[in-house]
């Protein structure tokens, strides 16, 4: 199947006049660029409740960050589907997530804003920093620091190590511009 706009998820978005002109102009850098879109004709962020009903919000990202700080469990539509996210420092929230996911003991992975944030909670070697910041954006097992450790014990129970990752999509980075707590992702 050819990589053409009608065969992608962008088929739902009709190009506006300006984007169509760019798309059809062989001298434009966006000529035949399948994901071409703008704020007028492209995908938009929105916040919906558990029934799929849109929640009015001037900034869905800021509203999502507020919900996370309040201990809510949210789903974030990402590159490979949906990610469940919640505040990793709240025992009640982590226990609620364990119950919903029917996951009594398997550890959860943690996402933190940046390397400096990770250093507050975990020991880091140079090699681990290289792995975390690589283009592969892996989850790396890191040893917890006992001092000032505020991540809920229920994230990984008796484990001395937790799976940690950095934001790897634009929506993660936008979210962490408005929140500075470890998140289960």
Backbone as JSON, one array per atom type, in Angstrom:
{
  "sequence": "XXXXXXXXXXXXXXXXXXXXXXXXXXXXXXXXXXXXXXXXXXXXXXXXXXXXXXXXXXXXXXXXXXXXXXXXXXXXXXXXXXXXXXXXXXXXXXXXXXXXXXXXXXXXXXXXXXXXXXXXXXXXXXXXXXXXXXXXXXXXXXXXXXXXXXXXXXXXXXXXXXXXXXXXXXXXXXXXXXXXXXXXX",
  "N": [[0.84, -1.17, 0.0], [0.72, 2.13, -0.94], [2.42, 4.94, 0.57], [0.46, 7.27, 0.92], [-1.54, 10.14, 1.54], [-4.41, 9.48, 1.68], [-4.22, 6.88, 2.61], [-3.33, 6.99, 5.17], [-3.52, 7.97, 8.69], [-4.04, 10.6, 8.42], [-6.0, 10.99, 6.58], [-8.42, 11.8, 7.54], [-8.35, 14.49, 7.81], [-9.03, 17.25, 6.04], [-7.19, 19.18, 3.8], [-6.56, 22.64, 4.32], [-6.89, 25.67, 2.37], [-4.35, 26.98, 2.2], [-2.52, 24.94, 3.02], [-3.08, 23.02, 1.09], [-2.16, 24.34, -1.17], [0.61, 24.4, -0.67], [1.12, 21.64, -0.6], [0.59, 20.88, -3.22], [2.42, 22.28, -4.77], [5.24, 21.89, -6.63], [7.61, 23.23, -6.11], [7.66, 23.87, -3.51], [8.74, 23.17, -0.18], [7.08, 21.48, 1.14], [5.86, 19.96, -0.72], [3.88, 17.34, -1.73], [4.0, 16.26, 0.82], [2.84, 14.02, 2.95], [1.85, 14.18, 5.7], [1.25, 16.88, 5.92], [-0.13, 19.69, 7.51], [-1.9, 22.22, 9.39], [-2.68, 24.54, 12.1], [-5.27, 25.19, 11.46], [-6.33, 23.12, 9.82], [-5.39, 20.7, 10.73], [-4.76, 17.95, 13.11], [-6.0, 18.29, 16.46], [-5.37, 18.88, 19.91], [-7.33, 17.51, 22.49], [-9.41, 17.17, 25.38], [-11.1, 14.55, 26.85], [-13.8, 12.98, 28.66], [-14.33, 9.89, 30.55], [-16.34, 8.79, 29.07], [-15.98, 9.62, 26.54], [-16.86, 12.14, 25.99], [-16.32, 15.49, 25.11], [-14.35, 17.66, 27.07], [-14.58, 20.95, 27.95], [-11.88, 23.04, 27.55], [-9.35, 25.43, 27.62], [-6.72, 24.82, 27.42], [-5.85, 21.7, 26.9], [-3.56, 20.3, 27.72], [-2.59, 21.64, 30.03], [-4.82, 21.26, 31.63], [-4.83, 18.45, 31.8], [-2.42, 18.06, 33.21], [-3.14, 19.23, 35.63], [-5.2, 17.47, 36.45], [-3.65, 15.15, 36.83], [-1.99, 15.97, 38.97], [-3.97, 16.12, 40.88], [-4.42, 13.52, 41.44], [-5.76, 11.93, 39.64], [-6.33, 9.34, 37.21], [-5.29, 9.13, 33.96], [-5.69, 8.7, 30.38], [-3.48, 8.81, 27.69], [-3.33, 9.52, 24.36], [-1.03, 8.23, 22.21], [1.87, 7.53, 20.18], [1.8, 4.74, 19.73], [-0.72, 3.92, 20.47], [-2.75, 4.03, 23.4], [-1.57, 5.41, 26.47], [-1.61, 4.81, 29.89], [-1.61, 7.1, 32.51], [-0.46, 8.37, 35.63], [-0.03, 10.02, 38.84], [2.91, 9.23, 40.3], [3.69, 9.53, 42.89], [1.65, 9.27, 44.66], [0.22, 7.16, 46.91], [-2.48, 6.25, 47.11], [-3.44, 6.71, 44.49], [-1.75, 5.08, 42.92], [-2.37, 2.56, 43.97], [-5.06, 2.44, 43.21], [-4.73, 2.36, 40.43], [-3.39, -0.1, 40.18], [-5.44, -1.83, 40.95], [-7.41, -1.31, 38.96], [-6.06, -2.14, 36.64], [-5.68, -4.73, 37.22], [-3.25, -5.68, 38.25], [-1.45, -6.78, 40.47], [1.25, -7.03, 41.46], [3.3, -6.64, 39.52], [5.85, -4.41, 38.53], [5.53, -0.88, 37.74], [6.47, 1.42, 35.12], [8.3, 4.46, 35.28], [8.08, 7.88, 34.34], [10.05, 10.71, 34.02], [10.73, 14.25, 33.98], [13.33, 15.18, 33.1], [16.93, 14.59, 33.01], [18.04, 15.75, 35.32], [15.85, 15.69, 37.06], [15.55, 12.93, 37.3], [17.91, 12.31, 38.65], [17.32, 13.11, 41.24], [15.89, 11.05, 42.36], [17.06, 8.6, 41.67], [20.05, 6.59, 41.3], [22.55, 7.27, 38.92], [24.55, 6.26, 36.23], [27.13, 7.18, 33.87], [26.8, 5.7, 31.54], [24.12, 4.89, 31.78], [22.85, 7.36, 31.58], [23.53, 7.99, 28.95], [22.08, 5.98, 27.63], [19.4, 6.6, 28.37], [19.1, 9.11, 27.14], [19.4, 8.58, 24.49], [18.39, 8.15, 21.02], [16.77, 5.94, 20.92], [15.28, 5.94, 23.23], [14.88, 4.26, 25.64], [13.37, 2.31, 28.35], [15.01, 2.33, 31.35], [16.49, 0.37, 33.86], [16.9, 1.56, 37.06], [18.63, 2.15, 40.12], [17.03, 2.89, 43.15], [17.23, 5.86, 45.15], [17.47, 6.01, 48.57], [17.26, 8.2, 50.29], [15.17, 10.99, 50.6], [13.25, 9.89, 48.93], [10.33, 9.97, 47.24], [8.59, 8.67, 45.58], [5.85, 6.51, 45.27], [5.81, 3.55, 47.24], [4.32, 1.5, 46.22], [4.67, 1.47, 43.5], [6.76, -0.2, 42.65], [6.98, -2.05, 44.61], [8.8, -4.35, 46.47], [11.13, -4.08, 45.05], [14.43, -2.89, 44.42], [15.11, -1.51, 42.27], [13.83, 0.51, 39.59], [11.99, 0.85, 36.54], [12.77, 3.41, 34.42], [12.1, 6.25, 32.42], [12.52, 8.86, 29.97], [10.62, 11.68, 28.68], [9.37, 11.06, 25.41], [7.81, 11.77, 23.28], [6.24, 14.53, 21.54], [3.87, 15.28, 22.96], [4.36, 14.31, 25.54], [6.51, 15.96, 26.3], [5.24, 18.47, 26.23], [3.39, 18.09, 28.3], [5.1, 17.75, 30.52], [6.07, 20.3, 30.71], [4.32, 21.49, 32.35], [4.11, 20.1, 34.67], [5.8, 18.68, 37.42], [6.34, 16.18, 38.6], [7.04, 12.72, 39.25], [5.7, 10.42, 36.93], [3.63, 7.59, 36.41], [3.77, 5.72, 33.54]],
  "CA": [[0.0, 0.0, 0.0], [1.58, 3.32, -1.01], [2.3, 5.93, 1.64], [-0.25, 8.44, 0.42], [-2.42, 10.69, 2.57], [-5.66, 8.73, 1.87], [-3.92, 5.6, 3.26], [-2.78, 7.26, 6.5], [-4.5, 8.53, 9.63], [-4.3, 11.99, 8.03], [-7.11, 11.05, 5.63], [-9.56, 12.43, 8.22], [-8.15, 15.94, 7.86], [-9.02, 17.89, 4.72], [-6.25, 20.29, 3.76], [-7.08, 23.98, 4.1], [-6.41, 26.25, 1.11], [-2.9, 27.23, 2.28], [-1.8, 23.67, 3.06], [-3.27, 22.38, -0.22], [-1.26, 25.02, -2.1], [1.96, 23.89, -0.39], [1.13, 20.22, -0.95], [0.53, 20.71, -4.68], [3.45, 23.09, -5.43], [6.49, 21.12, -6.69], [8.74, 24.05, -5.67], [7.51, 24.08, -2.07], [9.37, 22.09, 0.59], [6.03, 20.57, 1.62], [5.25, 19.3, -1.87], [3.52, 15.93, -1.57], [4.27, 15.81, 2.19], [1.57, 13.4, 3.36], [1.28, 14.65, 6.97], [1.13, 18.33, 5.94], [-1.32, 20.23, 8.17], [-1.64, 23.39, 10.22], [-3.65, 24.69, 13.19], [-6.64, 25.28, 10.91], [-6.84, 21.89, 9.2], [-4.77, 19.48, 11.26], [-5.22, 17.39, 14.38], [-6.01, 19.19, 17.61], [-5.43, 18.25, 21.22], [-8.55, 17.72, 23.24], [-9.56, 16.4, 26.6], [-12.42, 13.92, 26.91], [-14.02, 12.21, 29.88], [-14.29, 8.45, 30.34], [-17.4, 8.41, 28.13], [-15.63, 10.17, 25.24], [-17.45, 13.47, 25.85], [-15.3, 16.54, 25.16], [-14.31, 18.55, 28.23], [-14.14, 22.28, 27.52], [-10.61, 23.43, 28.15], [-8.53, 26.27, 26.74], [-5.47, 24.09, 27.23], [-5.96, 20.32, 27.35], [-2.32, 19.88, 28.38], [-2.59, 22.2, 31.39], [-5.9, 20.57, 32.35], [-4.36, 17.08, 32.08], [-1.43, 18.17, 34.28], [-3.9, 19.5, 36.86], [-5.85, 16.21, 36.83], [-2.61, 14.25, 37.35], [-1.62, 16.44, 40.3], [-5.1, 15.83, 41.77], [-4.49, 12.08, 41.7], [-6.59, 11.25, 38.65], [-5.68, 8.45, 36.26], [-5.72, 9.55, 32.63], [-5.14, 7.99, 29.22], [-2.89, 9.73, 26.72], [-3.19, 8.88, 23.05], [0.33, 8.46, 21.75], [2.29, 6.97, 18.9], [1.44, 3.34, 19.56], [-1.98, 3.65, 21.14], [-2.98, 4.82, 24.6], [-0.77, 5.18, 27.67], [-2.25, 5.2, 31.14], [-0.68, 7.92, 33.27], [-0.92, 8.86, 36.93], [0.96, 10.54, 39.76], [3.65, 8.11, 40.9], [4.0, 9.81, 44.29], [0.44, 9.09, 45.45], [-0.1, 5.76, 47.22], [-3.88, 5.97, 46.76], [-3.58, 6.67, 43.03], [-1.05, 3.89, 42.41], [-3.19, 1.4, 44.36], [-6.25, 2.46, 42.35], [-4.28, 1.9, 39.12], [-3.13, -1.54, 40.3], [-6.74, -2.5, 40.99], [-8.04, -1.19, 37.63], [-5.32, -2.91, 35.64], [-5.55, -6.11, 37.72], [-1.79, -5.85, 38.24], [-1.14, -6.66, 41.9], [2.66, -6.96, 41.87], [4.25, -6.27, 38.46], [6.23, -3.0, 38.64], [5.19, 0.1, 36.71], [7.57, 2.27, 34.67], [8.19, 5.86, 35.69], [8.6, 8.89, 33.42], [10.41, 11.97, 34.66], [10.9, 15.37, 33.04], [14.68, 15.31, 32.54], [17.98, 13.89, 33.75], [18.15, 16.34, 36.66], [14.74, 15.14, 37.86], [15.86, 11.52, 37.57], [18.98, 12.27, 39.66], [16.74, 13.32, 42.58], [15.27, 9.82, 42.83], [17.77, 7.38, 41.28], [21.48, 6.65, 40.99], [22.74, 7.25, 37.46], [25.91, 6.2, 35.69], [27.27, 7.85, 32.57], [26.22, 4.79, 30.54], [22.66, 4.96, 31.91], [22.44, 8.66, 31.02], [23.63, 7.84, 27.49], [20.95, 5.15, 27.19], [18.15, 7.36, 28.53], [19.04, 10.25, 26.22], [19.59, 8.13, 23.11], [17.21, 8.21, 20.15], [15.92, 4.77, 21.18], [14.43, 6.31, 24.37], [14.45, 3.04, 26.34], [13.14, 2.28, 29.79], [16.26, 1.86, 31.94], [16.36, 0.0, 35.27], [17.77, 2.39, 37.88], [18.55, 1.89, 41.56], [16.39, 3.97, 43.91], [17.93, 6.5, 46.25], [16.62, 5.92, 49.76], [17.09, 9.53, 50.86], [14.21, 11.87, 49.92], [12.54, 9.14, 47.89], [8.9, 10.22, 47.44], [7.78, 7.84, 44.69], [5.1, 5.53, 46.05], [6.34, 2.2, 47.39], [3.47, 0.59, 45.44], [5.07, 1.48, 42.09], [7.57, -1.38, 42.36], [6.94, -2.89, 45.81], [10.07, -4.65, 47.15], [12.27, -3.93, 44.14], [15.35, -1.78, 44.66], [15.27, -0.85, 40.98], [12.59, 0.82, 38.86], [12.13, 1.2, 35.14], [12.65, 4.86, 34.3], [12.26, 6.77, 31.06], [12.34, 10.29, 29.72], [9.6, 11.96, 27.66], [9.87, 10.75, 24.07], [6.92, 12.3, 22.24], [5.92, 15.94, 21.8], [2.84, 15.45, 23.99], [5.01, 14.12, 26.84], [7.28, 17.18, 26.6], [4.28, 19.52, 26.56], [2.84, 17.79, 29.62], [6.11, 18.0, 31.55], [6.24, 21.75, 30.86], [3.32, 21.94, 33.32], [4.07, 19.2, 35.82], [7.16, 18.33, 37.82], [6.29, 15.02, 39.48], [7.18, 11.46, 38.52], [4.45, 9.85, 36.46], [3.58, 6.23, 35.88], [3.36, 5.75, 32.13]],
  "C": [[0.89, 1.24, 0.0], [1.34, 4.27, 0.16], [1.75, 7.21, 1.02], [-1.26, 8.86, 1.48], [-3.72, 9.89, 2.76], [-5.45, 7.38, 2.58], [-3.33, 5.77, 4.66], [-3.88, 7.78, 7.42], [-4.82, 9.99, 9.29], [-5.46, 12.11, 7.05], [-8.34, 11.74, 6.22], [-9.5, 13.95, 8.17], [-8.02, 16.51, 6.45], [-8.09, 19.09, 4.77], [-6.97, 21.61, 3.56], [-6.46, 24.52, 2.8], [-4.89, 26.44, 1.11], [-2.09, 25.93, 2.25], [-1.92, 22.92, 1.73], [-2.34, 23.01, -1.25], [0.18, 24.53, -1.91], [2.1, 22.45, -0.88], [1.24, 20.01, -2.46], [1.6, 21.48, -5.45], [4.78, 22.33, -5.44], [7.72, 21.91, -6.23], [8.68, 24.35, -4.17], [8.13, 22.9, -1.32], [8.35, 21.1, 1.13], [5.29, 19.88, 0.48], [5.09, 17.81, -1.59], [3.91, 15.37, -0.2], [2.96, 15.32, 2.78], [1.02, 13.93, 4.68], [1.12, 16.17, 7.05], [-0.19, 18.77, 6.56], [-0.91, 21.46, 8.98], [-2.69, 23.45, 11.34], [-5.09, 24.75, 12.69], [-7.17, 23.91, 10.48], [-6.3, 20.59, 9.79], [-5.37, 18.98, 12.55], [-5.12, 18.42, 15.5], [-6.03, 18.36, 18.9], [-6.78, 18.52, 21.85], [-8.59, 16.8, 24.43], [-10.97, 15.84, 26.61], [-12.56, 13.15, 28.22], [-14.06, 10.72, 29.55], [-15.37, 7.94, 29.4], [-17.13, 8.94, 26.72], [-16.22, 11.55, 24.98], [-16.36, 14.53, 26.04], [-15.47, 17.4, 26.41], [-13.79, 19.9, 27.73], [-12.89, 22.68, 28.29], [-9.85, 24.28, 27.15], [-7.21, 25.58, 26.44], [-5.61, 22.67, 27.78], [-4.72, 19.82, 28.1], [-2.28, 20.36, 29.82], [-3.67, 21.51, 32.23], [-5.5, 19.14, 32.71], [-3.34, 17.09, 33.22], [-2.12, 18.4, 35.63], [-4.58, 18.22, 37.36], [-4.84, 15.22, 37.42], [-2.18, 14.66, 38.75], [-2.71, 16.14, 41.33], [-5.26, 14.34, 42.05], [-5.39, 11.32, 40.74], [-5.72, 10.35, 37.78], [-6.2, 8.84, 34.89], [-5.12, 8.64, 31.56], [-4.66, 9.04, 28.23], [-2.73, 8.98, 25.41], [-1.82, 9.25, 22.49], [0.6, 7.8, 20.42], [1.8, 5.55, 18.68], [0.13, 2.96, 20.22], [-2.12, 4.55, 22.35], [-2.02, 4.41, 25.71], [-1.61, 5.61, 28.86], [-1.21, 5.96, 31.94], [-1.31, 8.31, 34.61], [0.28, 9.33, 37.75], [1.63, 9.38, 40.49], [3.99, 8.35, 42.36], [2.8, 9.58, 45.21], [0.12, 7.61, 45.67], [-1.52, 5.4, 46.78], [-4.07, 5.82, 45.26], [-2.93, 5.42, 42.45], [-1.83, 2.63, 42.77], [-4.45, 1.3, 43.51], [-5.9, 1.95, 40.95], [-4.03, 0.39, 39.14], [-4.44, -2.32, 40.25], [-7.41, -2.48, 39.61], [-7.37, -2.07, 36.59], [-5.17, -4.39, 36.03], [-4.07, -6.53, 37.69], [-1.27, -5.73, 39.67], [0.34, -6.49, 42.25], [3.64, -6.5, 40.78], [4.56, -4.77, 38.54], [5.73, -2.15, 37.47], [6.45, 0.86, 36.32], [7.25, 3.72, 35.04], [8.75, 6.75, 34.59], [8.87, 10.16, 34.23], [10.8, 12.99, 33.6], [12.26, 15.38, 32.34], [15.68, 14.57, 33.42], [18.13, 14.44, 35.16], [17.05, 15.84, 37.58], [15.02, 13.69, 38.23], [16.91, 11.42, 38.67], [18.46, 12.48, 41.08], [16.28, 12.0, 43.2], [16.12, 8.55, 42.64], [19.26, 7.65, 41.11], [21.64, 6.49, 39.49], [24.21, 7.17, 37.11], [25.93, 6.95, 34.36], [26.61, 7.01, 31.47], [24.69, 4.83, 30.58], [22.12, 6.27, 31.35], [22.48, 8.59, 29.5], [22.46, 7.04, 26.94], [19.65, 5.94, 27.24], [18.0, 8.46, 27.5], [19.25, 9.86, 24.76], [18.28, 8.22, 22.33], [16.26, 7.04, 20.39], [14.95, 5.01, 22.33], [13.94, 5.1, 25.16], [14.0, 3.31, 27.78], [14.39, 1.65, 30.39], [16.01, 1.54, 33.42], [17.39, 0.77, 36.09], [17.55, 2.08, 39.36], [17.99, 3.13, 42.27], [17.37, 4.55, 44.93], [16.99, 6.46, 47.45], [16.3, 7.3, 50.33], [16.15, 10.37, 49.98], [13.43, 11.18, 48.81], [11.04, 9.26, 48.12], [8.01, 9.46, 46.46], [7.11, 6.76, 45.55], [5.78, 4.16, 46.07], [5.59, 1.23, 46.49], [3.8, 0.57, 43.94], [5.83, 0.2, 41.76], [7.71, -2.33, 43.55], [8.34, -3.13, 46.37], [11.31, -4.47, 46.27], [13.13, -2.73, 44.53], [15.57, -0.96, 43.39], [13.9, -0.56, 40.38], [12.93, 1.14, 37.42], [11.82, 2.68, 34.97], [12.87, 5.26, 32.85], [12.07, 8.28, 31.06], [11.19, 10.48, 28.73], [10.17, 11.7, 26.27], [8.92, 11.16, 22.94], [6.65, 13.77, 22.54], [4.88, 16.13, 22.91], [3.41, 15.23, 25.39], [5.76, 15.39, 27.24], [6.35, 18.33, 26.96], [3.71, 19.32, 27.96], [3.84, 18.12, 30.72], [6.52, 19.47, 31.63], [5.33, 22.27, 31.97], [3.22, 21.05, 34.55], [5.5, 18.77, 36.15], [7.14, 17.21, 38.86], [6.53, 13.77, 38.64], [5.81, 10.92, 38.14], [4.63, 8.38, 36.12], [3.09, 6.37, 34.46], [3.37, 4.34, 31.61]]
}
